[in-house]
Amino acid sequence: MLSASDLAGRLAQDAEAVCRHYLSAGHRAGNYWLVGDVANNKGRSLYVHLAGPRAGRWTDAATGQFGDLLDLVRETCGLVDFRDVAEEARHFLSLPQPEPVSDLRGDVSDASPVERPATERARRLFRMTQPLAGTLADIYLRERGILRASTHGALRFHPSCYYRDLVTARTTSFPALIAAVTDAAGAITGVHRSWLDPDGVGKAKVDDPRRALGGLLGNGVRFRFPVNASAPVLVAGEGLETMLSLSHVMPGMPMVAALTANHLAAFNVPPECRRLYIAADADAAGRHGIEGLSRRAQECGILPLVLSPELGDFNEDLRWLGPDQMTANLRLQLTPEDAVTFLPR
């Protein structure tokens, strides 16, 4: 079984190939590979030695980060546990996968990997993202009729987000839309990842292009929440695209995407909320989420009102009927006060 230093050495033997794969936004300059940072942004502050006794060693002059190519794999893929880093490196090197490892890059032979909390891993992944504007994720959402997604701080882009096939255990990476899941205080408790096709033709061609990581229960992806998270009127629903479509025509309305029907039913409605709109999804799971959240809202003395699309969902309404007709449909479902406050005149 190869140790951590052995894996780093094997990677360093073909350092340029490693850089071309994990830092594709960079370029070779003499005996160095230059790129902006470990998130694979364009620039020149991070440099990797490609030859000589320091081959594979890298430094980011802007942040002070440094390490070997195994560290680089960890950073670029957003990995935390050493077993995942080693697996990714072996996959790149086309090495056979060993039995479960216990090597933690230390000298204690009986040490076992420490699983960091999922929330910590989610926060770390979100820190490695970049602004949405102009990215493949922004383009993807624009093609869905969502034109102002880049104004939402909860949405970011990762150019090469780690993906593991749960059946074969093979690891790859794809561009991804990353959404921050937050609690009532605005703290990140998880992330939602939507992997995208690198050629810009929709979602990545994998079995499950959407996955969440971290603490979703009671929380959600929030749009247009005030700084103090106070929201006396609120729209809650399941999917990101559903809620972003509603936000497109009601840009001032606080909204939250709970991501699944079960999590919608369990969403923690802010105590100051007096009127809760629930965006409907026309399927059995969606009805379960609506009923569960409506029941909990009523128990708290909050009025729940259901918003229904004319077509299959609100993104279909936005794309096929257009924002004007979608606005007209919503005007009939909002209270007169909210229609005046949140809909364009």
PDB file of N, CA and C in Angstrom, residues 20-24 40 73 76-79 88 91-92 158-165 170-176 195-198 204 206:
ATOM      1  N   ARG A  20      -2.464  20.031 -15.518  1.00  0.00           N
ATOM      2  CA  ARG A  20      -3.398  20.184 -16.634  1.00  0.00           C
ATOM      3  C   ARG A  20      -4.782  19.631 -16.281  1.00  0.00           C
ATOM      4  N   HIS A  21      -4.812  18.612 -15.435  1.00  0.00           N
ATOM      5  CA  HIS A  21      -6.089  18.006 -15.057  1.00  0.00           C
ATOM      6  C   HIS A  21      -6.797  18.815 -13.973  1.00  0.00           C
ATOM      7  N   TYR A  22      -6.085  19.179 -12.912  1.00  0.00           N
ATOM      8  CA  TYR A  22      -6.725  19.808 -11.757  1.00  0.00           C
ATOM      9  C   TYR A  22      -6.678  21.336 -11.796  1.00  0.00           C
ATOM     10  N   LEU A  23      -5.754  21.901 -12.559  1.00  0.00           N
ATOM     11  CA  LEU A  23      -5.626  23.362 -12.670  1.00  0.00           C
ATOM     12  C   LEU A  23      -5.662  23.743 -14.140  1.00  0.00           C
ATOM     13  N   SER A  24      -6.756  23.376 -14.806  1.00  0.00           N
ATOM     14  CA  SER A  24      -6.853  23.539 -16.260  1.00  0.00           C
ATOM     15  C   SER A  24      -6.916  24.990 -16.706  1.00  0.00           C
ATOM     16  N   ASN A  40      -8.846  27.012  -9.164  1.00  0.00           N
ATOM     17  CA  ASN A  40      -8.685  26.948 -10.618  1.00  0.00           C
ATOM     18  C   ASN A  40      -9.165  28.208 -11.324  1.00  0.00           C
ATOM     19  N   VAL A  73      -4.432  18.167  -4.807  1.00  0.00           N
ATOM     20  CA  VAL A  73      -5.620  17.365  -5.112  1.00  0.00           C
ATOM     21  C   VAL A  73      -6.700  17.610  -4.062  1.00  0.00           C
ATOM     22  N   THR A  76      -8.163  21.307  -4.600  1.00  0.00           N
ATOM     23  CA  THR A  76      -8.929  21.540  -5.824  1.00  0.00           C
ATOM     24  C   THR A  76     -10.223  20.737  -5.854  1.00  0.00           C
ATOM     25  N   CYS A  77     -10.251  19.570  -5.223  1.00  0.00           N
ATOM     26  CA  CYS A  77     -11.451  18.726  -5.216  1.00  0.00           C
ATOM     27  C   CYS A  77     -12.356  19.009  -4.025  1.00  0.00           C
ATOM     28  N   GLY A  78     -11.916  19.856  -3.104  1.00  0.00           N
ATOM     29  CA  GLY A  78     -12.727  20.162  -1.939  1.00  0.00           C
ATOM     30  C   GLY A  78     -12.874  18.993  -0.986  1.00  0.00           C
ATOM     31  N   LEU A  79     -11.823  18.181  -0.872  1.00  0.00           N
ATOM     32  CA  LEU A  79     -11.876  16.990  -0.024  1.00  0.00           C
ATOM     33  C   LEU A  79     -11.368  17.317   1.379  1.00  0.00           C
ATOM     34  N   GLU A  88      -8.748   9.616  -4.758  1.00  0.00           N
ATOM     35  CA  GLU A  88      -8.718  10.471  -5.948  1.00  0.00           C
ATOM     36  C   GLU A  88      -7.355  10.397  -6.624  1.00  0.00           C
ATOM     37  N   HIS A  91      -6.981   7.123  -8.387  1.00  0.00           N
ATOM     38  CA  HIS A  91      -7.799   7.122  -9.603  1.00  0.00           C
ATOM     39  C   HIS A  91      -7.068   7.861 -10.728  1.00  0.00           C
ATOM     40  N   PHE A  92      -6.473   9.008 -10.411  1.00  0.00           N
ATOM     41  CA  PHE A  92      -5.732   9.763 -11.429  1.00  0.00           C
ATOM     42  C   PHE A  92      -4.538   8.968 -11.945  1.00  0.00           C
ATOM     43  N   HIS A 158     -18.374  26.484  -8.574  1.00  0.00           N
ATOM     44  CA  HIS A 158     -17.125  25.749  -8.401  1.00  0.00           C
ATOM     45  C   HIS A 158     -16.754  25.168  -9.765  1.00  0.00           C
ATOM     46  N   PRO A 159     -15.576  25.491 -10.298  1.00  0.00           N
ATOM     47  CA  PRO A 159     -15.226  25.038 -11.653  1.00  0.00           C
ATOM     48  C   PRO A 159     -14.900  23.559 -11.751  1.00  0.00           C
ATOM     49  N   SER A 160     -14.589  22.898 -10.634  1.00  0.00           N
ATOM     50  CA  SER A 160     -14.191  21.488 -10.701  1.00  0.00           C
ATOM     51  C   SER A 160     -14.546  20.806  -9.380  1.00  0.00           C
ATOM     52  N   CYS A 161     -15.826  20.554  -9.194  1.00  0.00           N
ATOM     53  CA  CYS A 161     -16.318  20.020  -7.923  1.00  0.00           C
ATOM     54  C   CYS A 161     -16.287  18.500  -7.938  1.00  0.00           C
ATOM     55  N   TYR A 162     -15.736  17.942  -6.902  1.00  0.00           N
ATOM     56  CA  TYR A 162     -15.569  16.491  -6.745  1.00  0.00           C
ATOM     57  C   TYR A 162     -16.917  15.767  -6.802  1.00  0.00           C
ATOM     58  N   TYR A 163     -16.979  14.684  -7.572  1.00  0.00           N
ATOM     59  CA  TYR A 163     -18.189  13.857  -7.677  1.00  0.00           C
ATOM     60  C   TYR A 163     -17.794  12.384  -7.569  1.00  0.00           C
ATOM     61  N   ARG A 164     -18.510  11.650  -6.711  1.00  0.00           N
ATOM     62  CA  ARG A 164     -18.252  10.218  -6.563  1.00  0.00           C
ATOM     63  C   ARG A 164     -19.488   9.425  -6.967  1.00  0.00           C
ATOM     64  N   ASP A 165     -19.296   8.472  -7.874  1.00  0.00           N
ATOM     65  CA  ASP A 165     -20.375   7.564  -8.251  1.00  0.00           C
ATOM     66  C   ASP A 165     -20.616   6.607  -7.087  1.00  0.00           C
ATOM     67  N   ARG A 170     -16.200   5.348  -8.437  1.00  0.00           N
ATOM     68  CA  ARG A 170     -15.278   6.132  -9.267  1.00  0.00           C
ATOM     69  C   ARG A 170     -15.461   7.615  -8.971  1.00  0.00           C
ATOM     70  N   THR A 171     -14.352   8.340  -9.023  1.00  0.00           N
ATOM     71  CA  THR A 171     -14.391   9.765  -8.728  1.00  0.00           C
ATOM     72  C   THR A 171     -14.037  10.575  -9.963  1.00  0.00           C
ATOM     73  N   THR A 172     -14.784  11.633 -10.169  1.00  0.00           N
ATOM     74  CA  THR A 172     -14.534  12.574 -11.249  1.00  0.00           C
ATOM     75  C   THR A 172     -14.809  13.969 -10.706  1.00  0.00           C
ATOM     76  N   SER A 173     -14.744  14.946 -11.554  1.00  0.00           N
ATOM     77  CA  SER A 173     -15.100  16.299 -11.138  1.00  0.00           C
ATOM     78  C   SER A 173     -15.790  17.008 -12.294  1.00  0.00           C
ATOM     79  N   PHE A 174     -16.721  17.876 -11.949  1.00  0.00           N
ATOM     80  CA  PHE A 174     -17.489  18.641 -12.919  1.00  0.00           C
ATOM     81  C   PHE A 174     -17.663  20.069 -12.401  1.00  0.00           C
ATOM     82  N   PRO A 175     -17.932  21.001 -13.300  1.00  0.00           N
ATOM     83  CA  PRO A 175     -18.361  22.325 -12.831  1.00  0.00           C
ATOM     84  C   PRO A 175     -19.661  22.164 -12.040  1.00  0.00           C
ATOM     85  N   ALA A 176     -19.893  23.051 -11.088  1.00  0.00           N
ATOM     86  CA  ALA A 176     -21.091  22.891 -10.257  1.00  0.00           C
ATOM     87  C   ALA A 176     -21.632  24.231  -9.775  1.00  0.00           C
ATOM     88  N   TRP A 195     -24.264  19.517 -10.339  1.00  0.00           N
ATOM     89  CA  TRP A 195     -23.156  19.354 -11.269  1.00  0.00           C
ATOM     90  C   TRP A 195     -23.622  19.630 -12.696  1.00  0.00           C
ATOM     91  N   LEU A 196     -22.776  20.303 -13.465  1.00  0.00           N
ATOM     92  CA  LEU A 196     -23.138  20.766 -14.795  1.00  0.00           C
ATOM     93  C   LEU A 196     -22.257  20.133 -15.861  1.00  0.00           C
ATOM     94  N   ASP A 197     -22.803  20.016 -17.059  1.00  0.00           N
ATOM     95  CA  ASP A 197     -22.042  19.506 -18.198  1.00  0.00           C
ATOM     96  C   ASP A 197     -20.976  20.533 -18.572  1.00  0.00           C
ATOM     97  N   PRO A 198     -19.711  20.150 -18.644  1.00  0.00           N
ATOM     98  CA  PRO A 198     -18.652  21.109 -18.982  1.00  0.00           C
ATOM     99  C   PRO A 198     -18.856  21.771 -20.346  1.00  0.00           C
ATOM    100  N   ALA A 204     -24.711  17.719 -15.607  1.00  0.00           N
ATOM    101  CA  ALA A 204     -23.728  16.679 -15.917  1.00  0.00           C
ATOM    102  C   ALA A 204     -24.447  15.352 -16.151  1.00  0.00           C
ATOM    103  N   VAL A 206     -24.643  12.317 -15.180  1.00  0.00           N
ATOM    104  CA  VAL A 206     -24.398  11.368 -14.100  1.00  0.00           C
ATOM    105  C   VAL A 206     -25.745  10.954 -13.522  1.00  0.00           C
TER     106      VAL A 206
END
